[in-house]
Tab-separated table of C-alpha atoms in Angstrom:
chain	number	residue	atom	x	y	z
D	185	MET	CA	33.120	38.288	-15.968
D	186	THR	CA	33.868	41.535	-14.132
D	187	LEU	CA	31.645	42.958	-11.423
D	188	LYS	CA	30.888	45.940	-13.653
D	189	ARG	CA	29.549	43.655	-16.383
D	190	LYS	CA	27.447	41.695	-13.880
D	191	GLY	CA	25.978	44.934	-12.568
D	192	LYS	CA	24.897	45.960	-16.063
D	193	VAL	CA	23.228	42.587	-16.605
D	194	LEU	CA	21.328	42.831	-13.331
D	195	ARG	CA	20.145	46.375	-14.156
D	196	LYS	CA	18.991	45.169	-17.577
D	197	TYR	CA	17.079	42.337	-15.923
D	198	GLU	CA	15.381	44.763	-13.510
D	199	GLN	CA	14.378	47.010	-16.411
D	200	ILE	CA	12.775	44.093	-18.269
D	201	SER	CA	10.970	42.922	-15.103
D	202	GLY	CA	9.610	46.425	-14.501
D	203	ALA	CA	8.450	46.733	-18.115
D	204	THR	CA	6.538	43.487	-17.953
D	205	GLU	CA	4.750	44.542	-14.770
D	206	GLN	CA	3.766	47.901	-16.327
D	207	ARG	CA	2.222	46.121	-19.342
D	208	GLY	CA	0.105	43.896	-17.088
D	209	TRP	CA	2.205	40.770	-17.540
D	210	LYS	CA	2.895	38.512	-14.566
D	211	ASN	CA	6.514	38.455	-13.615
D	212	PRO	CA	7.408	34.774	-13.068
D	213	VAL	CA	10.325	35.660	-10.790
D	214	SER	CA	8.933	38.440	-8.620
D	215	GLY	CA	8.161	37.311	-5.091
D	216	PRO	CA	5.230	39.225	-3.544
D	217	GLY	CA	3.127	39.494	-6.716
D	218	ARG	CA	3.691	35.944	-7.875
D	219	GLU	CA	0.627	33.704	-7.910
D	220	LYS	CA	0.769	29.943	-7.471
D	221	ALA	CA	0.342	28.176	-10.769
D	222	PRO	CA	-2.595	25.803	-11.153
D	223	SER	CA	-0.196	23.064	-12.200
D	224	GLY	CA	1.618	23.494	-8.889
D	225	LEU	CA	-1.612	22.890	-6.976
D	226	ILE	CA	-2.408	19.815	-9.059
D	227	THR	CA	1.076	18.431	-8.487
D	228	ASP	CA	0.802	19.045	-4.756
D	229	LEU	CA	-2.516	17.196	-4.574
D	230	LYS	CA	-1.132	14.425	-6.723
D	231	TYR	CA	1.681	13.664	-4.313
D	232	ARG	CA	-0.446	14.094	-1.200
D	233	PHE	CA	-3.348	12.007	-2.502
D	234	PRO	CA	-2.129	9.807	-5.406
D	235	GLY	CA	-4.925	8.772	-7.716
D	236	ARG	CA	-3.994	5.104	-7.691
D	237	TYR	CA	-4.662	4.917	-3.933
D	238	ILE	CA	-8.175	6.334	-4.206
D	239	ALA	CA	-9.685	3.407	-6.142
D	240	SER	CA	-10.053	1.220	-3.032
D	241	TRP	CA	-11.855	3.995	-1.162
D	242	GLY	CA	-14.215	4.573	-4.065
D	243	ALA	CA	-14.865	0.834	-4.316
D	244	LEU	CA	-15.635	0.627	-0.598
D	245	ALA	CA	-18.032	3.595	-0.748
D	246	LEU	CA	-19.834	2.106	-3.757
D	247	ALA	CA	-20.034	-1.314	-2.100
D	248	LEU	CA	-21.490	0.149	1.092
D	249	LEU	CA	-24.132	2.002	-0.925
D	250	VAL	CA	-25.143	-1.051	-2.957
D	251	ILE	CA	-25.113	-3.375	0.069
D	252	ALA	CA	-27.249	-0.956	2.094
D	253	LEU	CA	-29.848	-0.984	-0.693
D	254	VAL	CA	-29.758	-4.654	-1.742
D	255	VAL	CA	-28.456	-6.720	1.207
D	256	PRO	CA	-28.787	-4.474	4.283
D	257	VAL	CA	-28.501	-7.442	6.652
D	258	THR	CA	-24.764	-7.473	5.904
D	259	LEU	CA	-24.359	-4.154	7.727
D	260	ARG	CA	-26.268	-5.242	10.818
D	261	PRO	CA	-24.194	-5.817	14.001
D	262	ASP	CA	-23.881	-9.597	13.654
D	263	GLY	CA	-22.987	-9.479	9.972
D	264	LEU	CA	-20.624	-6.558	10.502
D	265	ARG	CA	-18.758	-8.415	13.255
D	266	VAL	CA	-18.126	-11.372	10.979
D	267	SER	CA	-17.108	-9.179	8.041
D	268	THR	CA	-14.709	-7.040	10.059
D	269	ALA	CA	-13.159	-10.087	11.727
D	270	LEU	CA	-12.277	-11.738	8.427
D	271	ALA	CA	-11.319	-8.376	6.929
D	272	GLY	CA	-8.876	-7.853	9.812
D	273	VAL	CA	-7.182	-11.194	9.210
D	274	LEU	CA	-7.008	-10.485	5.483
D	275	ALA	CA	-5.627	-7.006	6.163
D	276	LEU	CA	-2.770	-8.340	8.299
D	277	ALA	CA	-1.805	-10.868	5.638
D	278	SER	CA	-2.196	-8.268	2.857
D	279	LEU	CA	0.024	-5.772	4.671
D	280	GLY	CA	2.739	-8.408	4.674
D	281	GLN	CA	2.168	-9.047	0.980
D	282	MET	CA	2.316	-5.277	0.400
D	283	LEU	CA	5.792	-5.053	1.950
D	284	VAL	CA	7.048	-7.879	-0.253
D	285	VAL	CA	5.562	-6.265	-3.362
D	286	MET	CA	7.150	-2.940	-2.417
D	287	LEU	CA	10.516	-4.704	-2.692
D	288	GLY	CA	9.616	-5.788	-6.224
D	289	ALA	CA	8.829	-9.422	-5.339
D	290	ILE	CA	5.694	-11.474	-4.655
D	291	ASP	CA	4.913	-14.015	-1.936
D	292	LEU	CA	2.937	-17.186	-2.679
D	293	SER	CA	3.755	-18.821	0.662
D	294	VAL	CA	1.147	-16.801	2.597
D	295	PRO	CA	-1.304	-19.732	3.093
D	296	ALA	CA	1.450	-22.017	4.368
D	297	VAL	CA	2.732	-19.548	6.967
D	298	ILE	CA	-0.807	-18.760	8.181
D	299	THR	CA	-1.609	-22.484	8.408
D	300	CYS	CA	1.619	-23.206	10.281
D	301	SER	CA	0.961	-20.418	12.794
D	302	ALA	CA	-2.610	-21.587	13.368
D	303	GLY	CA	-1.380	-25.168	13.734
D	304	VAL	CA	1.139	-24.233	16.432
D	305	VAL	CA	-1.524	-22.363	18.416
D	306	VAL	CA	-4.060	-25.196	18.238
D	307	HIS	CA	-1.516	-28.000	18.759
D	308	TYR	CA	0.222	-26.524	21.793
D	309	GLY	CA	-2.497	-24.223	23.144
D	310	THR	CA	-4.137	-26.943	25.189
D	311	GLN	CA	-5.768	-26.386	28.564
D	312	GLY	CA	-3.245	-25.205	31.139
D	313	ALA	CA	-0.665	-24.084	28.597
D	314	ASN	CA	0.890	-20.606	28.671
D	315	LEU	CA	-0.987	-18.903	25.846
D	316	LEU	CA	1.463	-16.015	25.493
D	317	ALA	CA	4.362	-18.447	25.128
D	318	VAL	CA	2.444	-20.483	22.552
D	319	VAL	CA	1.611	-17.365	20.535
D	320	GLY	CA	5.262	-16.285	20.757
D	321	VAL	CA	6.378	-19.652	19.366
D	322	ALA	CA	3.856	-19.402	16.514
D	323	LEU	CA	5.098	-15.925	15.596
D	324	ALA	CA	8.737	-17.009	15.841
D	325	VAL	CA	8.166	-19.971	13.515
D	326	SER	CA	6.457	-17.685	11.008
D	327	VAL	CA	9.377	-15.245	11.104
D	328	VAL	CA	11.871	-18.095	10.522
D	329	ILE	CA	9.940	-19.316	7.476
D	330	SER	CA	9.829	-15.802	6.041
D	331	LEU	CA	13.559	-15.301	6.663
D	332	LEU	CA	14.252	-18.494	4.718
D	333	ASN	CA	12.458	-16.838	1.812
D	334	TRP	CA	14.730	-13.817	2.324
D	335	LEU	CA	17.805	-16.040	2.192
D	336	PHE	CA	16.930	-17.521	-1.178
D	337	ILE	CA	15.440	-14.369	-2.703
D	338	SER	CA	17.756	-11.628	-1.456
D	339	VAL	CA	21.060	-13.407	-0.812
D	340	ILE	CA	21.089	-16.246	-3.340
D	341	ARG	CA	18.991	-14.158	-5.773
D	342	LEU	CA	16.516	-16.829	-6.863
D	343	ASN	CA	13.154	-15.993	-8.417
D	344	ALA	CA	10.662	-14.939	-5.731
D	345	ILE	CA	7.707	-16.770	-7.281
D	346	ILE	CA	9.584	-20.067	-7.473
D	347	VAL	CA	11.009	-19.748	-3.958
D	348	THR	CA	7.734	-18.864	-2.251
D	349	LEU	CA	5.805	-21.489	-4.217
D	350	ALA	CA	8.305	-24.104	-3.064
D	351	THR	CA	8.013	-22.818	0.507
D	352	PHE	CA	4.236	-23.122	0.259
D	353	GLY	CA	4.441	-26.791	-0.734
D	354	ILE	CA	7.142	-27.750	1.772
D	355	VAL	CA	5.603	-26.034	4.789
D	356	THR	CA	2.066	-27.217	4.030
D	357	GLY	CA	3.217	-30.809	3.659
D	358	ALA	CA	5.320	-30.600	6.831
D	359	VAL	CA	2.366	-29.271	8.866
D	360	VAL	CA	0.126	-32.121	7.661
D	361	LEU	CA	2.771	-34.714	8.557
D	362	TRP	CA	3.389	-33.086	11.941
D	363	THR	CA	-0.084	-32.261	13.294
D	364	GLY	CA	-2.506	-33.988	10.975
D	365	ALA	CA	-5.465	-32.310	9.300
D	366	SER	CA	-7.088	-31.112	12.539
D	367	PHE	CA	-3.868	-29.908	14.273
D	368	SER	CA	-4.724	-31.696	17.570
D	369	MET	CA	-6.972	-34.319	19.163
D	370	THR	CA	-9.776	-31.845	19.775
D	371	GLY	CA	-8.927	-29.405	16.978
D	372	LEU	CA	-10.053	-26.480	19.156
D	373	ALA	CA	-8.229	-23.193	19.485
D	374	PRO	CA	-7.431	-21.969	23.028
D	375	THR	CA	-10.475	-20.611	24.862
D	376	ASP	CA	-8.837	-17.273	25.683
D	377	MET	CA	-7.967	-16.788	22.026
D	378	GLN	CA	-11.547	-17.539	21.048
D	379	ASN	CA	-12.840	-14.993	23.538
D	380	PHE	CA	-10.486	-12.305	22.263
D	381	THR	CA	-11.173	-12.824	18.553
D	382	HIS	CA	-14.946	-12.803	19.099
D	383	TRP	CA	-14.911	-9.594	21.121
D	384	SER	CA	-16.152	-6.464	19.360
D	385	PHE	CA	-16.437	-2.742	19.983
D	386	LEU	CA	-19.102	-0.642	18.252
D	387	GLY	CA	-19.685	-3.463	15.802
D	388	LEU	CA	-15.992	-3.753	14.892
D	389	ASN	CA	-14.334	-7.074	15.670
D	390	ALA	CA	-11.103	-7.189	17.663
D	391	CYS	CA	-9.248	-8.665	14.664
D	392	PHE	CA	-10.068	-5.610	12.573
D	393	ILE	CA	-9.077	-3.231	15.375
D	394	VAL	CA	-5.717	-5.001	15.642
D	395	ALA	CA	-5.280	-4.732	11.870
D	396	VAL	CA	-6.031	-0.991	11.910
D	397	VAL	CA	-3.515	-0.402	14.716
D	398	VAL	CA	-0.871	-2.437	12.887
D	399	GLY	CA	-1.663	-0.579	9.652
D	400	VAL	CA	-1.152	2.785	11.353
D	401	ILE	CA	2.192	1.631	12.738
D	402	ILE	CA	3.332	0.392	9.313
D	403	ALA	CA	2.212	3.639	7.661
D	404	LEU	CA	4.206	5.687	10.174
D	405	VAL	CA	7.272	3.501	9.743
D	406	LEU	CA	7.126	3.720	5.946
D	407	SER	CA	6.632	7.487	5.879
D	408	LYS	CA	8.492	8.779	8.935
D	409	THR	CA	11.548	6.549	9.313
D	410	ARG	CA	14.624	6.293	7.157
D	411	GLY	CA	14.453	2.513	6.929
D	412	GLY	CA	10.799	2.621	5.899
D	413	ARG	CA	11.494	5.016	3.046
D	414	GLN	CA	14.403	2.833	1.957
D	415	ILE	CA	12.020	-0.095	1.348
D	416	ALA	CA	10.298	1.828	-1.441
D	417	ALA	CA	13.664	3.021	-2.754
D	418	ILE	CA	14.935	-0.554	-3.031
D	419	GLY	CA	11.784	-1.671	-4.826
D	420	SER	CA	11.971	1.237	-7.253
D	421	ASN	CA	15.598	0.586	-8.217
D	422	ARG	CA	17.665	-1.924	-6.276
D	423	ARG	CA	20.952	-1.054	-7.965
D	424	ALA	CA	20.505	2.691	-7.527
D	425	ALA	CA	19.616	2.158	-3.854
D	426	ARG	CA	22.865	0.264	-3.358
D	427	PHE	CA	24.853	3.008	-5.090
D	428	HIS	CA	23.281	5.551	-2.709
D	429	GLY	CA	24.674	3.698	0.279
D	430	ILE	CA	21.571	1.740	1.329
D	431	ASN	CA	22.324	-1.626	2.915
D	432	VAL	CA	19.881	-3.520	0.720
D	433	ARG	CA	20.229	-6.929	2.329
D	434	ARG	CA	19.784	-5.578	5.840
D	435	ILE	CA	16.623	-3.659	4.895
D	436	GLU	CA	15.235	-6.717	3.113
D	437	PHE	CA	16.135	-8.889	6.124
D	438	PHE	CA	14.082	-6.771	8.517
D	439	THR	CA	11.287	-6.421	5.962
D	440	PHE	CA	10.912	-10.165	5.488
D	441	GLY	CA	11.084	-10.627	9.250
D	442	GLY	CA	8.206	-8.155	9.670
D	443	VAL	CA	6.295	-9.910	6.902
D	444	GLY	CA	6.585	-13.228	8.731
D	445	LEU	CA	5.371	-11.542	11.918
D	446	LEU	CA	2.280	-10.229	10.107
D	447	TYR	CA	1.498	-13.627	8.580
D	448	GLY	CA	1.944	-15.312	11.950
D	449	LEU	CA	-0.370	-12.824	13.670
D	450	ALA	CA	-2.990	-13.410	10.972
D	451	GLY	CA	-2.737	-17.169	11.556
D	452	VAL	CA	-3.137	-16.797	15.321
D	453	LEU	CA	-6.232	-14.598	14.978
D	454	VAL	CA	-7.925	-16.697	12.313
D	455	ALA	CA	-7.406	-19.817	14.414
D	456	GLY	CA	-9.207	-18.210	17.354
D	457	PHE	CA	-12.041	-16.881	15.226
D	458	VAL	CA	-12.653	-20.098	13.264
D	459	VAL	CA	-12.415	-22.082	16.554
D	460	THR	CA	-11.704	-25.396	14.766
D	461	PRO	CA	-9.233	-24.607	11.974
D	462	ASP	CA	-7.693	-27.233	9.705
D	463	THR	CA	-4.913	-27.335	7.123
D	464	SER	CA	-7.048	-25.424	4.608
D	465	VAL	CA	-7.480	-22.385	6.860
D	466	GLY	CA	-4.887	-20.331	4.960
D	467	THR	CA	-5.860	-21.326	1.426
D	468	PRO	CA	-8.113	-18.311	0.628
D	469	TYR	CA	-5.369	-15.818	1.470
D	470	GLN	CA	-3.052	-16.623	-1.413
D	471	LEU	CA	-5.192	-14.960	-4.075
D	472	ALA	CA	-7.035	-12.581	-1.744
D	473	THR	CA	-3.862	-10.828	-0.543
D	474	ILE	CA	-2.663	-10.253	-4.098
D	475	THR	CA	-6.098	-8.948	-5.086
D	476	ALA	CA	-6.210	-6.565	-2.123
D	477	VAL	CA	-2.737	-5.205	-2.839
D	478	ALA	CA	-3.634	-4.654	-6.492
D	479	ILE	CA	-6.911	-2.874	-5.685
D	480	ALA	CA	-5.005	-0.682	-3.224
D	481	GLY	CA	-2.949	0.665	-6.131
D	482	THR	CA	0.409	-0.930	-5.304
D	483	ALA	CA	2.689	-1.270	-8.328
D	484	PHE	CA	3.900	-4.871	-8.682
D	485	ASN	CA	7.269	-3.773	-10.057
D	486	GLY	CA	8.156	-2.292	-6.670
D	487	GLY	CA	7.980	1.119	-5.079
D	488	PRO	CA	5.796	2.979	-2.565
D	489	SER	CA	2.380	1.865	-1.387
D	490	SER	CA	-0.386	2.890	1.030
D	491	ALA	CA	-1.191	0.824	4.120
D	492	ALA	CA	-4.512	2.621	4.569
D	493	SER	CA	-5.598	1.739	1.028
D	494	VAL	CA	-4.684	-1.909	1.627
D	495	VAL	CA	-6.837	-2.093	4.772
D	496	CYS	CA	-9.657	-0.348	2.896
D	497	ALA	CA	-9.380	-2.820	0.000
D	498	CYS	CA	-9.540	-5.762	2.419
D	499	LEU	CA	-12.700	-4.412	4.027
D	500	PHE	CA	-14.220	-3.915	0.585
D	501	LEU	CA	-13.422	-7.478	-0.514
D	502	GLN	CA	-14.776	-9.030	2.654
D	503	LEU	CA	-17.985	-7.001	2.633
D	504	LEU	CA	-18.498	-7.943	-1.011
D	505	ASP	CA	-17.938	-11.629	-0.273
D	506	GLN	CA	-20.214	-11.544	2.770
D	507	ALA	CA	-23.011	-9.800	0.864
D	508	LEU	CA	-22.824	-12.272	-2.016
D	509	SER	CA	-22.826	-15.191	0.425
D	510	ILE	CA	-25.928	-13.880	2.202
D	511	TYR	CA	-27.593	-13.236	-1.157
D	512	GLY	CA	-27.164	-16.945	-1.989
D	513	PHE	CA	-24.119	-17.106	-4.264
D	514	ALA	CA	-21.839	-20.125	-4.040
D	515	ALA	CA	-18.064	-19.964	-3.587
D	516	GLY	CA	-17.330	-20.024	-7.332
D	517	PRO	CA	-19.365	-16.952	-8.311
D	518	ARG	CA	-17.940	-15.075	-5.307
D	519	VAL	CA	-14.413	-15.658	-6.559
D	520	VAL	CA	-15.507	-14.494	-10.005
D	521	ALA	CA	-16.942	-11.348	-8.416
D	522	GLN	CA	-13.604	-10.650	-6.732
D	523	GLY	CA	-11.871	-11.022	-10.090
D	524	VAL	CA	-14.299	-8.620	-11.728
D	525	ALA	CA	-13.779	-6.139	-8.891
D	526	LEU	CA	-10.021	-6.405	-9.378
D	527	VAL	CA	-10.289	-5.709	-13.115
D	528	LEU	CA	-12.608	-2.756	-12.580
D	529	ALA	CA	-10.429	-1.278	-9.847
D	530	VAL	CA	-7.225	-1.586	-11.859
D	531	SER	CA	-9.003	-0.116	-14.909
D	532	ALA	CA	-10.214	2.806	-12.804
D	533	ILE	CA	-6.679	3.391	-11.516
D	534	THR	CA	-5.269	3.381	-15.053
D	535	LEU	CA	-7.960	5.668	-16.461
D	536	GLY	CA	-7.595	7.990	-13.487
D	537	GLN	CA	-3.857	8.287	-14.060
D	538	PHE	CA	-4.415	9.090	-17.741
D	539	ALA	CA	-7.049	11.698	-16.849
D	540	LEU	CA	-4.809	13.289	-14.233
D	541	SER	CA	-1.926	13.346	-16.678
D	542	GLY	CA	-4.076	15.117	-19.272
D	543	LEU	CA	-5.328	17.593	-16.678
D	544	ARG	CA	-1.774	18.307	-15.610
D	545	TRP	CA	-0.654	18.957	-19.189
D	546	GLY	CA	-3.717	21.158	-19.734
D	547	ASN	CA	-2.930	23.251	-16.687
D	548	ARG	CA	0.675	23.472	-17.796
D	549	GLY	CA	-0.503	24.932	-21.122
D	550	ILE	CA	-2.762	27.403	-19.322
D	551	HIS	CA	0.117	28.431	-17.095
D	552	ARG	CA	2.353	28.989	-20.105
D	553	GLY	CA	-0.282	31.203	-21.714
D	554	GLY	CA	-1.311	32.874	-18.456
D	555	GLY	CA	1.100	35.792	-18.971
D	556	ARG	CA	-0.878	37.202	-21.901
D	557	ASN	CA	-2.480	40.580	-21.555
D	558	PRO	CA	-6.250	40.032	-21.928
D	559	GLU	CA	-6.602	43.440	-23.580
D	560	GLN	CA	-4.252	42.453	-26.378
D	561	GLY	CA	-6.175	39.335	-27.386
D	562	VAL	CA	-5.119	35.775	-27.996
D	563	GLY	CA	-2.312	36.591	-30.334
D	564	SER	CA	-0.408	38.803	-27.908
D	565	LYS	CA	3.078	37.807	-26.877
D	566	THR	CA	4.007	36.567	-23.446
D	567	THR	CA	6.756	37.769	-21.175
D	568	PRO	CA	10.083	37.999	-22.983
D	569	SER	CA	12.403	35.162	-22.053
D	570	PHE	CA	15.510	36.227	-20.282
D	571	ASN	CA	17.998	33.781	-18.803
D	572	ILE	CA	20.350	35.588	-16.450
D	573	LYS	CA	22.551	32.507	-16.039
D	574	GLU	CA	23.198	32.249	-19.745
D	575	THR	CA	23.946	35.984	-19.952
D	576	ILE	CA	26.413	35.923	-17.107
């Protein structure tokens, strides 16, 4: 098209834009007079604060309110120290589970890795031993076990549930054969580890403080680094991530290594807090980590997640369990209560997404009809459509 023809089209477009402004219509293209659409604000809030991540915070707020009214002793300093300690251990293990779920897999070997880490600390952390070296060995063993899962899941491409379930059985049996049920002759965790895990600040146990610090680091890595964002990309669509040049196996290698490190750290801390752990010390964390990740709004088919929501969900679950235990409920009803909380949280997430979707479509309809002149009534026409690209 000639420049003369393009000039005529542009002049025609300016005439139409000026006519719409004179009639009181909003010009959707004009810069200074353009107002932000309500749907744009809703979309912005949606991506900054996704609805599926808010359920854990709402559950925690509701639990704190009910506990303060019914079982206030749970929120006293002694009860809060116990709750935050166990919540910190659960948060570390759940953050590892979250990373695996973000890749589109699931890990059932969590109890075995935690038990193995605790066993190494208790077995070798005798009096006179170098505690830092013992903790380093426990973390290294946990990383090796997790990397074996990576080998079978990512490289050989076996089913994650089958692989991690097999790892759970093999590692648990090996620990029993190696250390026995009590891990050592005395069965006691190192004294320095006991002192650290029982220390608290403003009612918050050291285990929970460690979990919060680790959660902040993971959140920054996932949101601010290229490799962290690639984890969610791989979980969303592994094949598309590979076509975009992402080294999928390398990212999964480092992810599973970090997962093993988190499980190992959880095992070290729980050993010090329990003081006399045994081979069943990691058993509760198989179901609890999955429940926490689900309440936090993580999609189990892979994709992004929120570390803060996972930590919040862990605190909610532990406060709920502690309150029910103080109120006199046995272990069975407490597990049932966790299941009910999971169903309610997932239902709230689903209903919230449907409500937000309807609100977004409603605002989109308002925005489409927002160009009407109020003096002309409902039946008035909106701004004439004019596509300059099609004209040119």
